[in-house]
Every structure is written in C-alpha cells, then in structure tokens.
Short mmCIF file of C-alpha atoms and ligand atoms in Angstrom, two decimals:
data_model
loop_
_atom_site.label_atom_id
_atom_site.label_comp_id
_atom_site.label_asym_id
_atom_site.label_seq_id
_atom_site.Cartn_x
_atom_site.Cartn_y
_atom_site.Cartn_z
CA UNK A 1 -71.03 -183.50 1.37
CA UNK A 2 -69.89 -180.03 0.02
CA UNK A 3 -67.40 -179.94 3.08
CA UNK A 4 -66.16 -183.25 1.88
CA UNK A 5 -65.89 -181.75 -1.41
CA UNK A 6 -64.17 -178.57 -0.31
CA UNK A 7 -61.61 -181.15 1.72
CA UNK A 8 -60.85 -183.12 -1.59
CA UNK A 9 -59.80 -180.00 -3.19
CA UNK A 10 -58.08 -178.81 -0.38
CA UNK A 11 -55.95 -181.56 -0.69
CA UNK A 12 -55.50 -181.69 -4.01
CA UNK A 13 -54.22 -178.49 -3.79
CA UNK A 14 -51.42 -179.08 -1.23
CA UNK A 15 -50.41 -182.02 -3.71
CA UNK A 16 -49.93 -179.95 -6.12
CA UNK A 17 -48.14 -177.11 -4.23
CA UNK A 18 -45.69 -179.96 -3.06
CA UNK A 19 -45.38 -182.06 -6.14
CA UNK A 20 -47.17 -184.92 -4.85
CA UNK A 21 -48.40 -187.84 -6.07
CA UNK A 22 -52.12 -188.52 -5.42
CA UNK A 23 -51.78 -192.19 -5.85
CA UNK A 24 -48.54 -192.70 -3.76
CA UNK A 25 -50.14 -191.35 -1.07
CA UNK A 26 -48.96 -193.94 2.26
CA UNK A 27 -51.38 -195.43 3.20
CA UNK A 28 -49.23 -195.94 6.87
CA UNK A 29 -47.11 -194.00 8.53
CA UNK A 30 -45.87 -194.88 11.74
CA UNK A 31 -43.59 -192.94 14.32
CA UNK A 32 -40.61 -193.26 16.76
CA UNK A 33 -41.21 -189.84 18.62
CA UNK A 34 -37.78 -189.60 20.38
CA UNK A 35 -35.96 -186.45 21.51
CA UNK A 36 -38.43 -184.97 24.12
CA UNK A 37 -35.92 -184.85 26.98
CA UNK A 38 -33.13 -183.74 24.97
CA UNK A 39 -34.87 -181.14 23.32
CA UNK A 40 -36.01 -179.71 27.11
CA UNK A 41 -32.26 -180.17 28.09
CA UNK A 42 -30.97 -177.58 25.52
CA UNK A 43 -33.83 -175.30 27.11
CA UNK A 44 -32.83 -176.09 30.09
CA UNK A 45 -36.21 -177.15 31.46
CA UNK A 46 -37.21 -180.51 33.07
CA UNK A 47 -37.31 -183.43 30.60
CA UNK A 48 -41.39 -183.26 31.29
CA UNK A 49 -41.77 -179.94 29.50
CA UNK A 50 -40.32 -181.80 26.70
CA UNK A 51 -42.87 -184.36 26.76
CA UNK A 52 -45.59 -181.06 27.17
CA UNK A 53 -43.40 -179.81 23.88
CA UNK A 54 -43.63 -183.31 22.00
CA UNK A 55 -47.72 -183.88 22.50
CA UNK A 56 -48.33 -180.60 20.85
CA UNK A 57 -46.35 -182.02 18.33
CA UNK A 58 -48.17 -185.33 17.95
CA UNK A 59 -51.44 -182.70 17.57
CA UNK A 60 -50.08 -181.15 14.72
CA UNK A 61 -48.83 -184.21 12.98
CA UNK A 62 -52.80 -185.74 12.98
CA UNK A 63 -53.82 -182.74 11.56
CA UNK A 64 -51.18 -182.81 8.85
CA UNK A 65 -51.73 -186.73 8.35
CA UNK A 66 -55.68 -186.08 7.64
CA UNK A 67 -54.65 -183.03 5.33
CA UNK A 68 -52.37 -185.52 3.09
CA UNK A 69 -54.84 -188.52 2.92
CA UNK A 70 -52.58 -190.91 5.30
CA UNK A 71 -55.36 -193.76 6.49
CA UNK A 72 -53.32 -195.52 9.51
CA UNK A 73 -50.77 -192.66 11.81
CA UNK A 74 -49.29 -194.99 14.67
CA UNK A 75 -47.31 -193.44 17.30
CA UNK A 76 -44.83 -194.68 20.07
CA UNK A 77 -45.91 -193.08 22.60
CA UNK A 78 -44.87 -195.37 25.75
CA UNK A 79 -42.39 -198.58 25.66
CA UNK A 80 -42.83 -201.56 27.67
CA UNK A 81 -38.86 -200.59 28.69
CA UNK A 82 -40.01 -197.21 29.68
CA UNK A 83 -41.11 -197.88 33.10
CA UNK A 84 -37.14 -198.17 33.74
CA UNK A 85 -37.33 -193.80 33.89
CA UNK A 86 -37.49 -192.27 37.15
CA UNK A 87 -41.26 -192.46 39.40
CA UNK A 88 -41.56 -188.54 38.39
CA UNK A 89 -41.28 -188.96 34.74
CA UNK A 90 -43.24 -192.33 34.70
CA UNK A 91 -46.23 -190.26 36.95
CA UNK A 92 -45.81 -187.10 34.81
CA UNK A 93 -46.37 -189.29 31.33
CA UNK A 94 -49.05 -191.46 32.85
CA UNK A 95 -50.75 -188.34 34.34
CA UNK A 96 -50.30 -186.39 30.50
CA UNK A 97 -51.65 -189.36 28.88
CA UNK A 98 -54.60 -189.50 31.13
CA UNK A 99 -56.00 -186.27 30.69
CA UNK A 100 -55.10 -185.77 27.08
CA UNK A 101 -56.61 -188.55 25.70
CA UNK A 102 -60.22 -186.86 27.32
CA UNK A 103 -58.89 -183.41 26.29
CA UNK A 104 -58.37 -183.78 22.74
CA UNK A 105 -61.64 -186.22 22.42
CA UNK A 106 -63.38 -183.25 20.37
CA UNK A 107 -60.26 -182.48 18.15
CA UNK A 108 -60.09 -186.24 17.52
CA UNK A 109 -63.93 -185.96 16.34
CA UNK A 110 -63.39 -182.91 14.24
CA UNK A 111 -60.96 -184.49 12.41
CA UNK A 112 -62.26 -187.66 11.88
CA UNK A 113 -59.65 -189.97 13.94
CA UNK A 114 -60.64 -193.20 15.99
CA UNK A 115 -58.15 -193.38 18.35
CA UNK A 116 -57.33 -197.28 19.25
CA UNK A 117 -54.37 -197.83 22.44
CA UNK A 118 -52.40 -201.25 21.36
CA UNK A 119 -49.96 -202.56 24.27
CA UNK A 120 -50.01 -204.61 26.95
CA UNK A 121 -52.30 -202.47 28.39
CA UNK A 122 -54.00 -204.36 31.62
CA UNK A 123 -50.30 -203.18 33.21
CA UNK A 124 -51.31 -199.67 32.84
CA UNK A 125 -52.47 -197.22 35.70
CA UNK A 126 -56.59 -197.83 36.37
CA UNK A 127 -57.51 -194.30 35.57
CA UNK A 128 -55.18 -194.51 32.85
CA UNK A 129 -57.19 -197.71 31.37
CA UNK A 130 -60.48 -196.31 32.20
CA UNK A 131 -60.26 -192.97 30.32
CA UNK A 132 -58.43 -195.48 27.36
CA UNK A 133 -62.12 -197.36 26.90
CA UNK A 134 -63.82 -193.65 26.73
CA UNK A 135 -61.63 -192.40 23.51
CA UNK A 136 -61.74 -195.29 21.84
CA UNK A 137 -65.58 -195.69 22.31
CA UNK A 138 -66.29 -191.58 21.87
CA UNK A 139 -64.36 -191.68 18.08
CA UNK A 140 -64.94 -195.24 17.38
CA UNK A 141 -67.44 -193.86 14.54
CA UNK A 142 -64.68 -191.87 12.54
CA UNK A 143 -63.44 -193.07 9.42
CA UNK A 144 -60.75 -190.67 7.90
CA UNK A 145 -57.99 -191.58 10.14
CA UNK A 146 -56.72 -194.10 12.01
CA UNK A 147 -54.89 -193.35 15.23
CA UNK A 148 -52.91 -195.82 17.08
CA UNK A 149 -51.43 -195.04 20.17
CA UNK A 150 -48.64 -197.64 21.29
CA UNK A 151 -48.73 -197.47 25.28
CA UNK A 152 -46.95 -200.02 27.52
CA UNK A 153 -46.50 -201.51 23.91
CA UNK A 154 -43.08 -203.79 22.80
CA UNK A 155 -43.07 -205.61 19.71
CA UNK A 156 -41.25 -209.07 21.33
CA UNK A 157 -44.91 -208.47 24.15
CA UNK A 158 -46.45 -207.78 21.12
CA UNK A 159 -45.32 -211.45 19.85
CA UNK A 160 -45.90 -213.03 22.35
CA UNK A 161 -48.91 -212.06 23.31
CA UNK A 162 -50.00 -212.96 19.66
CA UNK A 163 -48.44 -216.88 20.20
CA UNK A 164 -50.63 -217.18 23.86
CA UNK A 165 -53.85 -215.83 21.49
CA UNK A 166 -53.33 -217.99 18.55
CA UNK A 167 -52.57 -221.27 21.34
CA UNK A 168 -55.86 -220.11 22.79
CA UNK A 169 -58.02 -219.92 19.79
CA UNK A 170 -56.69 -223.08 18.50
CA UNK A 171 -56.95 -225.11 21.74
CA UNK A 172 -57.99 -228.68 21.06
CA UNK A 173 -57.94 -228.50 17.23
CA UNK A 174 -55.06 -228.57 14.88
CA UNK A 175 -54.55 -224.81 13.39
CA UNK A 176 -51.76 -224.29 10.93
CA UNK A 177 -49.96 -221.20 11.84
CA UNK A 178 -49.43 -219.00 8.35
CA UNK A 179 -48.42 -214.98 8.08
CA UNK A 180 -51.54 -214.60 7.58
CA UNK A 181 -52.73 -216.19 11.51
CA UNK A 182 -50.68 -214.59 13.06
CA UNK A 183 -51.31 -210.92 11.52
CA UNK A 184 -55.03 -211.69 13.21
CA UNK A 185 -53.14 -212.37 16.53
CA UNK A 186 -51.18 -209.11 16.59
CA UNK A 187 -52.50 -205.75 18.49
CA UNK A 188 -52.99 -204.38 14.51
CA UNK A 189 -55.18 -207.02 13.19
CA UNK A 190 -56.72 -205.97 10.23
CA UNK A 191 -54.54 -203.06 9.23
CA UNK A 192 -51.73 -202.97 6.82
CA UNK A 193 -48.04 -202.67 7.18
CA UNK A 194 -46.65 -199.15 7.49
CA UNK A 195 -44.86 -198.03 4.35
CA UNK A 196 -42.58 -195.57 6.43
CA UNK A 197 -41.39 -195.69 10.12
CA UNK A 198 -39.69 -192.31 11.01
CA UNK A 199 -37.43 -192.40 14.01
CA UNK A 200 -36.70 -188.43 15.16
CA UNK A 201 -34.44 -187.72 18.09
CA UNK A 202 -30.89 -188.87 15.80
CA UNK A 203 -30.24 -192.35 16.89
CA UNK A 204 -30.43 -195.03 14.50
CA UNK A 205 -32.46 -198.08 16.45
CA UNK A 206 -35.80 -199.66 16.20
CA UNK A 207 -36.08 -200.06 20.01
CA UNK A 208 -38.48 -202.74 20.34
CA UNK A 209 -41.15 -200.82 18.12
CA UNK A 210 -43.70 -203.07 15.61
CA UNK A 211 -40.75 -205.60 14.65
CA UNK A 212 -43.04 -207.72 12.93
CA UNK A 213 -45.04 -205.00 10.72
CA UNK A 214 -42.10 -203.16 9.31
CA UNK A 215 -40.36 -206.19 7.43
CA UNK A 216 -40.55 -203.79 4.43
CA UNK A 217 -41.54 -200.24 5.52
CA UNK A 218 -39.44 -197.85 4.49
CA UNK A 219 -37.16 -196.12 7.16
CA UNK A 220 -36.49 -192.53 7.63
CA UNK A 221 -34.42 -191.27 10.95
CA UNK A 222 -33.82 -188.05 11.24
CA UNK A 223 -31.85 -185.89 13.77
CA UNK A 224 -34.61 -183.43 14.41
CA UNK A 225 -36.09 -183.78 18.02
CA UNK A 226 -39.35 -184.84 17.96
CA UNK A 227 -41.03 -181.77 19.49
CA UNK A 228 -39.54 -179.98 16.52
CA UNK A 229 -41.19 -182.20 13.92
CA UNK A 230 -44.17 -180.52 12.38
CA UNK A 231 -46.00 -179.93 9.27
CA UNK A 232 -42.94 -179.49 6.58
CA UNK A 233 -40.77 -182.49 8.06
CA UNK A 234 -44.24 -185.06 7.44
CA UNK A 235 -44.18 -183.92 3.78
CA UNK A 236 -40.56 -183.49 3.22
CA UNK A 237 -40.49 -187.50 3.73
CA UNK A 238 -43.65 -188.14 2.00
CA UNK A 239 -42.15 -186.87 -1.09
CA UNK A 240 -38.85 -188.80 -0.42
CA UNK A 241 -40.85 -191.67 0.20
CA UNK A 242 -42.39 -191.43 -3.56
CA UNK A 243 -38.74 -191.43 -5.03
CA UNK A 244 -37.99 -194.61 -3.10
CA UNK A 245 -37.99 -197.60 -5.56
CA UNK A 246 -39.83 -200.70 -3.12
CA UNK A 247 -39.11 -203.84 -4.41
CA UNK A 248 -40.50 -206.02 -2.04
CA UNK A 249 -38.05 -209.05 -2.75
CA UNK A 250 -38.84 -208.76 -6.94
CA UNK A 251 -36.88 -207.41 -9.75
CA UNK A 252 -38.43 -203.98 -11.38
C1 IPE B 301 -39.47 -189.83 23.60
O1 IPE B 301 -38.57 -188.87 24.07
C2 IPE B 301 -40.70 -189.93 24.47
C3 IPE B 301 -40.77 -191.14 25.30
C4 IPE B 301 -39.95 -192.14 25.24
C5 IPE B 301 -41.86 -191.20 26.26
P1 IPE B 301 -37.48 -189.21 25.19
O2 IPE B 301 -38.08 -188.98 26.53
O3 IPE B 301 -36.93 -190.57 24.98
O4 IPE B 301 -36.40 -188.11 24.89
P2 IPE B 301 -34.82 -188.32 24.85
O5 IPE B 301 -34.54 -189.44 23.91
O6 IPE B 301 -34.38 -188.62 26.23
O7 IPE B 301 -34.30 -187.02 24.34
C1 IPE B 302 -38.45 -195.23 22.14
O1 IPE B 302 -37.64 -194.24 22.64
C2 IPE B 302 -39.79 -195.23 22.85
C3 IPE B 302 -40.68 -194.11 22.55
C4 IPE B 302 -40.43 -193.15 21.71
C5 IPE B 302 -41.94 -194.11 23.25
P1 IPE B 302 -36.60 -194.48 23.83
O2 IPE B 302 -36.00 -193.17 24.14
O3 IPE B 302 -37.27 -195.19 24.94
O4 IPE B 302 -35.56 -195.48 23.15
P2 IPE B 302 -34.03 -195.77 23.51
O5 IPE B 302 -33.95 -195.99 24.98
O6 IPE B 302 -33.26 -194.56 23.10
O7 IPE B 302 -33.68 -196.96 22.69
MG1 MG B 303 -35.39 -191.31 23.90
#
C-alpha cells in the first residue's frame, strides 16, 4: 500500500515536470516498431543486432508506459507478411522471441504487466507457442499494465478470423452482427481502442496492423528508428496527443 502510494506520487510528479495532464492520460497506446534493420545498417552490423537493439527498446518503453499510467501498450512485434524475410532472420526473431518472453517473466511481474500474444498464433514455431502459454499464465495476475504482443498477427487474419468465430458461435440461430459482436470476435475483446498508434522507422503506412481498432486513434509517425525510441520520444507524443482536438465525427 505505501509503495502504491509512493508510485502515485511518483507519477504525479513526472506530470508535473512534463506539463501533463492527469486526466488525459491514454488509456492505449499502441506501436509500429519499424527501423530495426535500418538502424543496424548505419552500424554496419547484421539486421539481427537491430532486432537485439529494438527489444531493449520495447523494455524501456513498458517501463515508461507503467511510469505514465498507460493501461493497454500493444506492440507489433511480428506480421503475418513477415515470414516473407530470409530463414536467418525469421529463425533469429523466432529464437529472440522464445527466450525473451521466459527472460523478462520477472521484469514483467515487477512491473505489474500481463503479457497476452494476439495473432494467428497456432502457425507459430512449437517451442515458440509453448513458452507463449507460460508468460501469459506466470503474469496473468497483474493489473497495472496491459501488454499485448502482436505475433504472426495481420489485421485482414485478424478479420477474418473474427467472421469464422462469430459464424461459429452463431451456428444454427439467427445472430445479428453489430460493432459491438464483432469487437467480442476480435483477438482484443474486451479492451478499448488505442487513442495513439505511433509508427517509428519514417514511412508513412499502417501495414496490415489493428485496421479495425484504430478507426479514430490518433496517428503519430515519426522518423526515429525504433531502437532509438525511448523514454523522452513516449512523452514527447503524450503531450502532443493532449493538444490534439478528437472529435470523433461531432462538432466541439
Ligand atoms: C521492425 O524493424 C521489426 C520487425 C518487422 C520484426 P524492421 O526489421 O522492419 O526494420 P527495417 O524497416 O528493415 O529498418
Ligand atoms: C511492420 O513493419 C511490422 C512490424 C513492425 C512487426 P514492416 O517492416 O514489416 O512493414 P513494411 O514492410 O515496411 O510495410
Ligand atoms: Mg520495416
């Protein structure tokens, strides 16, 4: 209790120090992490130490996230179009994945994340799925953040997969398909929209991420690369974000 107390003011503090608004906080924030392999090219390293480079990123974001009150963080971290990379880079990702997602179980606990994988995610690697199950069920008790890691994830899959489910559940009977159906039949059932999607990395695409969710999230792309996104970026847009005017289709 004190610690959560201690937290609170913490926070409250870095509002302050950054001019933020406690009550346009986002509630979700979710990520394009693009630039790994170009940001290992100017290094001239393989386009795997950029991936090495961009998870130590993604580490520092969660931290920063739980710091500024964010709820939901959800990350791109694998596309269903990625498999089209060459076998090494598809391994070395696959192989990353596998053993951070045990690694960082701990971290994940300290800093009160549940970790949940949304995807097509029977197409994934057996190891891969098996040590998947274990982080979700070792932080499936945490409550002050929401991590969701899209793997093997595309949001026309995503649709689809939602139609077959909502067929499924309705077979026999007569179901009337609203929004609000088909929300429950997406990978993110239950959580809201994002408010923001950032795209890092400089190009100016959505490339197949969460087309459904971010009818009105705002959108920030920047031409950082994304291992070079840290702390000051997150807020920098946070405090954009709270000078955006959202409308949502009405008149203010
Ligand atoms: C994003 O960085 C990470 C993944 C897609 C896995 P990239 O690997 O796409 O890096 P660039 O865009 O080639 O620089
Ligand atoms: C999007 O980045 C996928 C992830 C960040 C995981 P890509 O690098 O795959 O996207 P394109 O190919 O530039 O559109
Ligand atoms: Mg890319």
């Amino acid at each position: 209790m004190m610690e959560d107390k201690q937290k609170e003011l913490d926070r409250q503090k870095i509002y302050r120090q950054y001019g933020l608004d406690s009550k346009k906080i986002p509630q979700h924030v979710a990520i394009i992490m693009d630039g790994n392999g170009r940001w290992a090219r100017k290094r001239f390293l393989p386009r795997t130490a950029g991936h090495k480079a961009g998870s130590e990123a993604l580490r520092t974001i969660i931290k920063t996230s739980v710091e500024l009150n964010i709820k939901y963080l959800t990350v791109y971290v694998f596309s269903t179009e990625n498999w089209k990379r060459s076998q090494i880079e598809v391994d070395f990702l696959m192989n990353l994945l596998k053993t951070l997602i045990i690694r960082e179980i701990p971290t994940l606990n300290k800093n009160g994340a549940r970790v949940r994988f949304l995807g097509a995610l029977g197409d994934l690697p057996k190891d891969v799925q098996k040590n998947i199950s274990i982080a979700e069920k070792e932080t499936a008790h945490n409550q002050i953040l929401n991590l969701n890691l899209m793997v093997n994830y595309g949001g026309r899959r995503e649709m689809i997969d939602a139609v077959a489910k909502f067929l499924e559940q309705s077979k026999g009977e007569k179901q009337e398909l609203t929004e609000e159906v088909f929300n429950e039949c997406l990978y993110t059932r239950g959580m809201p929209d994002p408010d923001i999607l950032v795209r890092t990395g400089g190009d100016v695409r959505i490339s197949n991420y969460l087309l459904w969710q971010i009818a009105y999230s705002e959108l920030f792309f920047l031409d950082t690369l994304w291992p070079d996104f840290g702390r000051e970026e997150l807020i920098q847009i946070v405090q954009q974000f709270q000078k955006r005017d959202r409308r949502f289709g009405g008149v203010k």
